[in-house]
Tab-separated table of C-alpha atoms in Angstrom:
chain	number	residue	atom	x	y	z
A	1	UNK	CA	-20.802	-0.396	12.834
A	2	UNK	CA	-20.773	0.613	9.479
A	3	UNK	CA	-22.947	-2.553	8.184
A	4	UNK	CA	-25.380	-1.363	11.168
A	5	UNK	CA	-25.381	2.278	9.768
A	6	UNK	CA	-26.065	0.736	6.200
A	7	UNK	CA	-28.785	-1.516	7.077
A	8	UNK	CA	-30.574	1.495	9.044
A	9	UNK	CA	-29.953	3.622	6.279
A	10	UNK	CA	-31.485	1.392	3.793
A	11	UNK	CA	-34.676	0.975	5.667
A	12	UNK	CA	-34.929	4.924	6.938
A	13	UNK	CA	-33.905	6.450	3.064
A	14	UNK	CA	-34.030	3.607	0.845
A	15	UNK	CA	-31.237	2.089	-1.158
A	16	UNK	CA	-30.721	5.285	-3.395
A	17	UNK	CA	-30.494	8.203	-1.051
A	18	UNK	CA	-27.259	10.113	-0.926
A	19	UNK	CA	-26.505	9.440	2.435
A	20	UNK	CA	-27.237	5.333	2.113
A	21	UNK	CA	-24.342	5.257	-0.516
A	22	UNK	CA	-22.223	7.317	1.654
A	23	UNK	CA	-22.755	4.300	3.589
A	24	UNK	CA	-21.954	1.714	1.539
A	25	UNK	CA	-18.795	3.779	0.030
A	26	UNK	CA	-17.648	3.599	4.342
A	27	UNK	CA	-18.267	0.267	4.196
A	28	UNK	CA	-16.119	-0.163	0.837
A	29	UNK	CA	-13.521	1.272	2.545
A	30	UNK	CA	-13.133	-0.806	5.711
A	31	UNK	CA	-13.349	-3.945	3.585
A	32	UNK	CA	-10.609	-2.708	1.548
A	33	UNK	CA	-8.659	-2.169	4.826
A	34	UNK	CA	-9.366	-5.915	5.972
A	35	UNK	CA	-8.498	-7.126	2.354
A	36	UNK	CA	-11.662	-8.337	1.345
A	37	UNK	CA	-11.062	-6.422	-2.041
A	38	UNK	CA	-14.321	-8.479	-3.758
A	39	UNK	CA	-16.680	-7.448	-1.552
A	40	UNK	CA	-14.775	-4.478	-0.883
A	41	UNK	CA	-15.027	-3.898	-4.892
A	42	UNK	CA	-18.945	-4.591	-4.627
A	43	UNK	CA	-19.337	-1.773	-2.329
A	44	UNK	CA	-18.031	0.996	-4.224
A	45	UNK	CA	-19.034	-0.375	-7.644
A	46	UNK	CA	-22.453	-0.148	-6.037
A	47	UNK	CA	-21.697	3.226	-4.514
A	48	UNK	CA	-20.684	4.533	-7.829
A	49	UNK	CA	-23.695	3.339	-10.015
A	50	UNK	CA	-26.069	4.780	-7.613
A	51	UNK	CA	-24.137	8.233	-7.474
A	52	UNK	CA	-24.093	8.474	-11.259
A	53	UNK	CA	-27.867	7.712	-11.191
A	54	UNK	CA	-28.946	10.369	-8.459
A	55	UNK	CA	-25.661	12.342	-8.705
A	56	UNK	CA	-24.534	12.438	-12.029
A	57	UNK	CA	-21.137	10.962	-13.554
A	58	UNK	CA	-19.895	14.785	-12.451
A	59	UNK	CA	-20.529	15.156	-9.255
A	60	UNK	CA	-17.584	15.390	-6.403
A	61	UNK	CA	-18.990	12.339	-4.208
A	62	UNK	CA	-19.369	10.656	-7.637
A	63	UNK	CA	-15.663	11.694	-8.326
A	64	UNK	CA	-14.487	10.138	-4.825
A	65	UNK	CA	-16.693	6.992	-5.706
A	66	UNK	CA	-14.684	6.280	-8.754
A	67	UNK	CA	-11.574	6.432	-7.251
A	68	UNK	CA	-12.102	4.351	-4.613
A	69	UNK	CA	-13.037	1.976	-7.013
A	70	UNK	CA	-10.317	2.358	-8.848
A	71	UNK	CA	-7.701	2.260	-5.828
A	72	UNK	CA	-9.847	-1.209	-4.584
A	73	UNK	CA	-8.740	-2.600	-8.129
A	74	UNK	CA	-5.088	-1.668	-8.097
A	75	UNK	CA	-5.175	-3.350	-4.648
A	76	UNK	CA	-5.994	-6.536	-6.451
A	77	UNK	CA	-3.634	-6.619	-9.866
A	78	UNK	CA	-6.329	-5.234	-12.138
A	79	UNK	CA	-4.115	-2.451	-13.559
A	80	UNK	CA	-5.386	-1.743	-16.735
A	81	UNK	CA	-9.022	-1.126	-15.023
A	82	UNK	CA	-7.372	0.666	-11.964
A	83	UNK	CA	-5.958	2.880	-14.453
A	84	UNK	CA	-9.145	3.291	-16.906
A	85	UNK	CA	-10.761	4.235	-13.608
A	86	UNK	CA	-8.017	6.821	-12.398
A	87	UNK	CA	-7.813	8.110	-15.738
A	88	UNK	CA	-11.870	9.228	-15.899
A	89	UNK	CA	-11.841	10.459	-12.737
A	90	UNK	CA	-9.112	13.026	-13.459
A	91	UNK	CA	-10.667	13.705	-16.674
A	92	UNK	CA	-13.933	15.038	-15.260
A	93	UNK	CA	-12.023	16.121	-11.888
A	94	UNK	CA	-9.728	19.144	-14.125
A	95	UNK	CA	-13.018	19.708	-16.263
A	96	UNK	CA	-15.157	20.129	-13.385
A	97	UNK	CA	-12.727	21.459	-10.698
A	98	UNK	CA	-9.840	22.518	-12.433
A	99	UNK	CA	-6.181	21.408	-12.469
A	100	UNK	CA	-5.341	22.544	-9.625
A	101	UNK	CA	-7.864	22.122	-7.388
A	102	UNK	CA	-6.932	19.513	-4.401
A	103	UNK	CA	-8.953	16.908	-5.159
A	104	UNK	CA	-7.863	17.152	-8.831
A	105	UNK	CA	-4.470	16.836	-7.807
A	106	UNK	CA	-5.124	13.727	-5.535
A	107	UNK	CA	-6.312	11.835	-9.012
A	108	UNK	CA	-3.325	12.870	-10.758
A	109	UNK	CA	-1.576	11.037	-7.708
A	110	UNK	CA	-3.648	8.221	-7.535
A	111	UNK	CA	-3.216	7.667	-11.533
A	112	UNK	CA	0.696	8.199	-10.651
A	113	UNK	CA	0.536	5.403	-8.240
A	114	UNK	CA	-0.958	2.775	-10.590
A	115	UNK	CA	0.607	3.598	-13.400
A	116	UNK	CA	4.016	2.922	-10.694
A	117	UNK	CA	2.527	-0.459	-9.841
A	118	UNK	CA	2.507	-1.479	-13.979
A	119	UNK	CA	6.306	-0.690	-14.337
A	120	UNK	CA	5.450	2.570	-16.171
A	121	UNK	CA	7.680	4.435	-14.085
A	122	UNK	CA	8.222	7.575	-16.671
A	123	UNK	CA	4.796	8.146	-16.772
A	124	UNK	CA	4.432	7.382	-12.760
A	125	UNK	CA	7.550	9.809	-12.386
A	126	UNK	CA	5.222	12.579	-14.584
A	127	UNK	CA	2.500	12.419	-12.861
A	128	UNK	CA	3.780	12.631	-9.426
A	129	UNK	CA	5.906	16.101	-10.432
A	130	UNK	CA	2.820	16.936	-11.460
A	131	UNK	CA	0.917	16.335	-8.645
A	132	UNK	CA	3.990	17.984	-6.361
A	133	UNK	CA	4.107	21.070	-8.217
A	134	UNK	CA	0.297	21.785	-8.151
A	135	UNK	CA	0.226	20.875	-4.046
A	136	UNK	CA	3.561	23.250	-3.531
A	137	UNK	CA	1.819	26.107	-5.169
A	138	UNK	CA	-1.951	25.563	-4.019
A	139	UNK	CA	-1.404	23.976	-0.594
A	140	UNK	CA	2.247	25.115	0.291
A	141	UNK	CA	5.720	23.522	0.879
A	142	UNK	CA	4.805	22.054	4.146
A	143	UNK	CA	0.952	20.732	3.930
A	144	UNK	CA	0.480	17.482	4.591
A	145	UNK	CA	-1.099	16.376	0.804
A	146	UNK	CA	2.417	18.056	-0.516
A	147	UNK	CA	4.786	15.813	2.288
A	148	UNK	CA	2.991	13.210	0.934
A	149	UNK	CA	3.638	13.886	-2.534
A	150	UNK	CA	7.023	13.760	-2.293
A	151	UNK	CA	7.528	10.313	-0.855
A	152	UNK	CA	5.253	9.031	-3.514
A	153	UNK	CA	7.862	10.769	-6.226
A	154	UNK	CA	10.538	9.241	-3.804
A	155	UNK	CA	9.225	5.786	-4.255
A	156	UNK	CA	9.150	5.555	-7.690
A	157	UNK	CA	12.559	7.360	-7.960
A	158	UNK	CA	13.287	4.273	-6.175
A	159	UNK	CA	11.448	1.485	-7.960
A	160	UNK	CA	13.791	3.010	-10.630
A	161	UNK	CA	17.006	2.626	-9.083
A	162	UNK	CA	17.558	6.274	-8.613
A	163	UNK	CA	18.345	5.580	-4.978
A	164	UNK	CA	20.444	8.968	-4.451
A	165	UNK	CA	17.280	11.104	-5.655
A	166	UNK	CA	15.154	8.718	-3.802
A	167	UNK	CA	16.807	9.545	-0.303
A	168	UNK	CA	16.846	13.110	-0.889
A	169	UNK	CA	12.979	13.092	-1.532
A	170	UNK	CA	12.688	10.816	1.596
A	171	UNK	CA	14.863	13.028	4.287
A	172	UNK	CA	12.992	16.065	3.091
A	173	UNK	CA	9.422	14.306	3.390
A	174	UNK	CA	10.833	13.056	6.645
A	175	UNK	CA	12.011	16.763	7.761
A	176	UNK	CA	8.692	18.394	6.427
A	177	UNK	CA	6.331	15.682	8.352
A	178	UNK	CA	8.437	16.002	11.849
A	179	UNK	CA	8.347	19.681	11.831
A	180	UNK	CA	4.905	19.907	10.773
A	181	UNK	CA	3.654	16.147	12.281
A	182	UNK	CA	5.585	15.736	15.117
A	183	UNK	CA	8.314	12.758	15.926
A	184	UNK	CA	5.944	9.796	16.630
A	185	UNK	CA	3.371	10.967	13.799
A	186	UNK	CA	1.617	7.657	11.722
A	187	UNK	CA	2.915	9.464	8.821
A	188	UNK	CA	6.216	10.708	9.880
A	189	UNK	CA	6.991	6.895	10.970
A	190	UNK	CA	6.253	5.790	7.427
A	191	UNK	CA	8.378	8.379	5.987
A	192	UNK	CA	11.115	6.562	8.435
A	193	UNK	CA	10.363	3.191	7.169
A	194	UNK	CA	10.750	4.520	3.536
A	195	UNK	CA	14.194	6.194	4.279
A	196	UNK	CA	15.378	2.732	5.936
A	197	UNK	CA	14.216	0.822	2.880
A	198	UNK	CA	15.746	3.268	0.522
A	199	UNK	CA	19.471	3.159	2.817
A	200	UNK	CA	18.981	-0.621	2.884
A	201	UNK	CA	19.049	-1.045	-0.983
A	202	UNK	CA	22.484	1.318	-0.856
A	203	UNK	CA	24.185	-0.976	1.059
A	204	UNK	CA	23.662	1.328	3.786
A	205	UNK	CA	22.557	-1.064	6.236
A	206	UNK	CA	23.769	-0.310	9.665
A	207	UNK	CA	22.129	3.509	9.286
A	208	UNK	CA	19.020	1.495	7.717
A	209	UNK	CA	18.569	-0.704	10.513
A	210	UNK	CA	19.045	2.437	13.036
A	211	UNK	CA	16.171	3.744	10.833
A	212	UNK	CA	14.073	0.547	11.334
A	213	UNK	CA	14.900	0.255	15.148
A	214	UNK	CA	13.135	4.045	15.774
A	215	UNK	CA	10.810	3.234	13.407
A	216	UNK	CA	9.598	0.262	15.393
A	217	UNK	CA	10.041	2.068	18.912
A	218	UNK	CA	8.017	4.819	17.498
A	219	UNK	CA	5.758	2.753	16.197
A	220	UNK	CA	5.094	0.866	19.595
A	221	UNK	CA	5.102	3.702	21.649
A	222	UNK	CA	2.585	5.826	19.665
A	223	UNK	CA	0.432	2.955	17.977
A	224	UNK	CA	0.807	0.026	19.643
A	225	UNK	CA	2.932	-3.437	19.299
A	226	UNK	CA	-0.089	-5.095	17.219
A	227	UNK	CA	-0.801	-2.094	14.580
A	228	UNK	CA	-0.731	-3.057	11.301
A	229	UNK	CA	2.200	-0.125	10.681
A	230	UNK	CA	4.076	-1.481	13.713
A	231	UNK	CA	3.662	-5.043	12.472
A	232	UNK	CA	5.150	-3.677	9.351
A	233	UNK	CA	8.078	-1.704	10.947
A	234	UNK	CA	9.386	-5.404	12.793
A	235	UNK	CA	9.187	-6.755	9.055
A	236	UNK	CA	11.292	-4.536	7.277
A	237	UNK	CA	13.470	-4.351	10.358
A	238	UNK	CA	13.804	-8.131	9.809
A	239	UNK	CA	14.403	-7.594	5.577
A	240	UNK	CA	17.698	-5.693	6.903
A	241	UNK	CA	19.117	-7.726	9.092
A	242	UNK	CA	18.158	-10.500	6.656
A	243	UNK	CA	20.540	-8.288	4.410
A	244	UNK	CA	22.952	-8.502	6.779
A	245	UNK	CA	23.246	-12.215	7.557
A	246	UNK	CA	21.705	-11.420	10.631
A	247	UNK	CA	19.280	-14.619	9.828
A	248	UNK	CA	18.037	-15.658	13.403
A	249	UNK	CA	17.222	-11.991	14.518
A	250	UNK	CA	15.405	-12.352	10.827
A	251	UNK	CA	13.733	-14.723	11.676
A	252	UNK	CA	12.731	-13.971	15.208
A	253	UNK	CA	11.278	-10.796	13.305
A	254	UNK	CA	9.337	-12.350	10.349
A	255	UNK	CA	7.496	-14.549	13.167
A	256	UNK	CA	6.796	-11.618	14.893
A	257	UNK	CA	5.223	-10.170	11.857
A	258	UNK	CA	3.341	-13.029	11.050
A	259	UNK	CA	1.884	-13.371	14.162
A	260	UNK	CA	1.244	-10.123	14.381
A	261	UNK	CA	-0.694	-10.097	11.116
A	262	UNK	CA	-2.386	-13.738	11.577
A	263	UNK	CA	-4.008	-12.215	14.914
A	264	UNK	CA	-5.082	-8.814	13.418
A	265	UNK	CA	-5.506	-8.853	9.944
A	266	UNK	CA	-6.292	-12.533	9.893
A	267	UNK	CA	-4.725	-15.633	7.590
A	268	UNK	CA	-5.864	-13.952	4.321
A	269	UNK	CA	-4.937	-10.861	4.150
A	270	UNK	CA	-2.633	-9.240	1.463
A	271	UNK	CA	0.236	-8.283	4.365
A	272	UNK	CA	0.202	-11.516	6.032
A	273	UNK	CA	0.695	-13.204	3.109
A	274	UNK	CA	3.688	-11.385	2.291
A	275	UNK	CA	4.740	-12.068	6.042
A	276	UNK	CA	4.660	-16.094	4.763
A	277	UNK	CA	6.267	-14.918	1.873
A	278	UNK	CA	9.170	-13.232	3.340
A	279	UNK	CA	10.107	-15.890	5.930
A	280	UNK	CA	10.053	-18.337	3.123
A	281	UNK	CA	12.262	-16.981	1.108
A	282	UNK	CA	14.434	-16.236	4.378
A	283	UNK	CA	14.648	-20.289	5.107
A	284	UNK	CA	14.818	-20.599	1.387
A	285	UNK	CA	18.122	-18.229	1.551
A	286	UNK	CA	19.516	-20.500	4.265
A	287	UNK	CA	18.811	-23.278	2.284
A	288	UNK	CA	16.106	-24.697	4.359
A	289	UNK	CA	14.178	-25.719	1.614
A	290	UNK	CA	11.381	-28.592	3.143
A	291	UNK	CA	9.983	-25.254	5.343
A	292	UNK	CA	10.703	-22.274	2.519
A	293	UNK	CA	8.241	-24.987	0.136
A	294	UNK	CA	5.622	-25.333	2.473
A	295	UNK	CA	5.528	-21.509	3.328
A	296	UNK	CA	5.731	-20.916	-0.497
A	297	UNK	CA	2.684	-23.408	-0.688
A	298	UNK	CA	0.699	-21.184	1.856
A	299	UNK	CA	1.516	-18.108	0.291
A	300	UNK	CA	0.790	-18.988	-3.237
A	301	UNK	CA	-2.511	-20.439	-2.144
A	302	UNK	CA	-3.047	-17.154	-0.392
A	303	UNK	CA	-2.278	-15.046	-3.214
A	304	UNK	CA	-4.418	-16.703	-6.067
A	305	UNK	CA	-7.209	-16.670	-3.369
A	306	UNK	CA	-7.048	-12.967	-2.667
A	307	UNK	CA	-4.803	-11.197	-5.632
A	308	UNK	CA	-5.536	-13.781	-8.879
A	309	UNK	CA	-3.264	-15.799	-10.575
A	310	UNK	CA	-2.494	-13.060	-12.869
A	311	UNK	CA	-1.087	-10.598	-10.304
A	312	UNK	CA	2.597	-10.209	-10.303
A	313	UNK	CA	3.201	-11.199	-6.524
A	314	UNK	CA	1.327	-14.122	-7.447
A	315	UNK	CA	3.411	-15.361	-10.324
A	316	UNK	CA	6.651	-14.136	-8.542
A	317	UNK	CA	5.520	-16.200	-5.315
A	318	UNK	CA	5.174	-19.392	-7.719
A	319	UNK	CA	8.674	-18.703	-9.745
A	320	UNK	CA	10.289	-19.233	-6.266
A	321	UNK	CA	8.056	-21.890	-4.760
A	322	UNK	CA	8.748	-24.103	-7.632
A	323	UNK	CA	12.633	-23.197	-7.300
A	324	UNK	CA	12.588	-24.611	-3.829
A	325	UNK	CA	10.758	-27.257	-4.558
A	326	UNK	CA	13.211	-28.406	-7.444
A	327	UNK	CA	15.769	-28.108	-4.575
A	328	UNK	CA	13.988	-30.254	-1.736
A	329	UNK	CA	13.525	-32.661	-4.327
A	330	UNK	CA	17.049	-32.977	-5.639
């Protein structure tokens, strides 16, 4: 549909008109979605040079072109331009709109989030206070953009190992988006996922896996057993019984997933590969190491394909495919 919309577009307004690289910016976006992150990247690079030429380099659709761009680079490793990217758009966002203004406050986010996926979790951890605070006072305690806010700061609590401040930040996301959400919310589901994950690295496993289980019935009920979100509820549900020794409900899970993912997001995509990736290193776990290698094979392949060899998924996928390997061939 959107390709359709473009191509009419094109012919009714030309290739410059504000509403043609609205367009292609849709069309950036559903690529990104599929994981086709280089033509995905064309799109909005595209998008973004022909806003700055009929827009300016300061105008708000110009600001939302450059962060796409810059979120369509984080998807694919390319931190330090991800972050370049972020870090101009928030630049001329608090010139132009202020600090606090929302959309202001979504960059500081979005530069908190990348700056999370480099490891520079002080920084991350600044940003996203920052980005809490402004949506508390401007948009409220209970908005949406805020709830959202403070699982971001919860996950990087967490990448940090600050799993007691973590949890807090998830049960109060959790409380905000079910009061304000509902139950079986997209959003209020993810905020169960997180609070799993977080209980599940605390040991905390039999309340993380009840936390999984109404994820995924949630999930199923209000999405569907082939979403992508449900697909990704029956994964981590299968990463804590995996904790567990629970390996053949695991495994029965991690197929699932992978199925689930082959079908709908197809071979290729970033989430199926990590479905390959995680049953891997389950058979690899169980010592299982002639299937873990060939998994690790596909998954490798997948990743250079998609993410680049310099992505760290990519380089952690081959640090464990070449420890199996040693194994099988021992």
């Amino acid at each position: 549909m959107h390709r359709r919309d473009l191509e009419a577009l094109e012919k009714i307004f030309g290739r410059e008109h504000p509403d043609t690289l609205t367009s292609v910016s849709n069309l950036g976006s559903v690529l990104e979605s599929q994981g086709k992150y280089d033509e995905a990247e064309a799109m909005h690079r595209q998008a973004l040079e022909g806003k700055e030429k009929i827009l300016g380099q300061e105008h708000p659709d110009t600001l939302t072109s450059a962060s796409n761009l810059g979120i369509v680079l984080e998807r694919q490793g390319k931190y330090d331009k991800a972050e370049a990217m972020h870090r101009r758009d928030l630049e001329v966002s608090e010139k132009i709109l202020g600090r606090e203004h929302p959309d202001t406050l979504t960059s500081v986010s979005n530069l908190g989030s990348v700056l999370e996926s480099q490891g520079k979790y002080d920084e991350a951890e600044a940003m996203h206070r920052q980005a809490l605070e402004g949506r508390e006072k401007v948009l409220g305690r209970e908005h949406p953009n805020t709830l959202t806010s403070i699982s971001e700061l919860g996950i990087v609590l967490e990448r940090q190992g600050k799993y007691d401040k973590a949890e807090a930040m998830y049960r109060r996301a959790l409380e905000g988006k079910e009061k304000v959400l509902g139950r079986e919310h997209p959003n209020t589901l993810i905020s169960i996922n997180n609070l799993g994950i977080v209980l599940e690295r605390q040991g905390k496993y039999k309340e993380a896996e009840a936390m999984h289980q109404r994820d995924l019935k949630g999930s199923e009920k209000a999405l569907g057993r082939e979403h992508p979100h449900t697909l990704t509820s029956v994964s981590t549900l299968g990463m804590v019984l995996s904790s567990q020794g629970k390996y053949n409900e695991a495994e029965v899970m991690y197929q699932r997933a992978l199925e689930g993912r082959e079908k709908v997001l197809g071979q290729e995509h970033p989430e199926t590969l990590t479905s390959i990736y995680k049953l891997a290193a389950l058979f690899h776990q169980q010592h299982r190491y002639s299937a873990a290698v060939a998994l690790y094979q596909r998954a490798y392949e997948g990743y250079i394909k998609v993410l680049g060899t310099q992505h760290p998924i990519t380089a952690e996928c081959l640090h464990y495919y070449e420890s199996a390997l040693e194994h099988k061939e021992v």
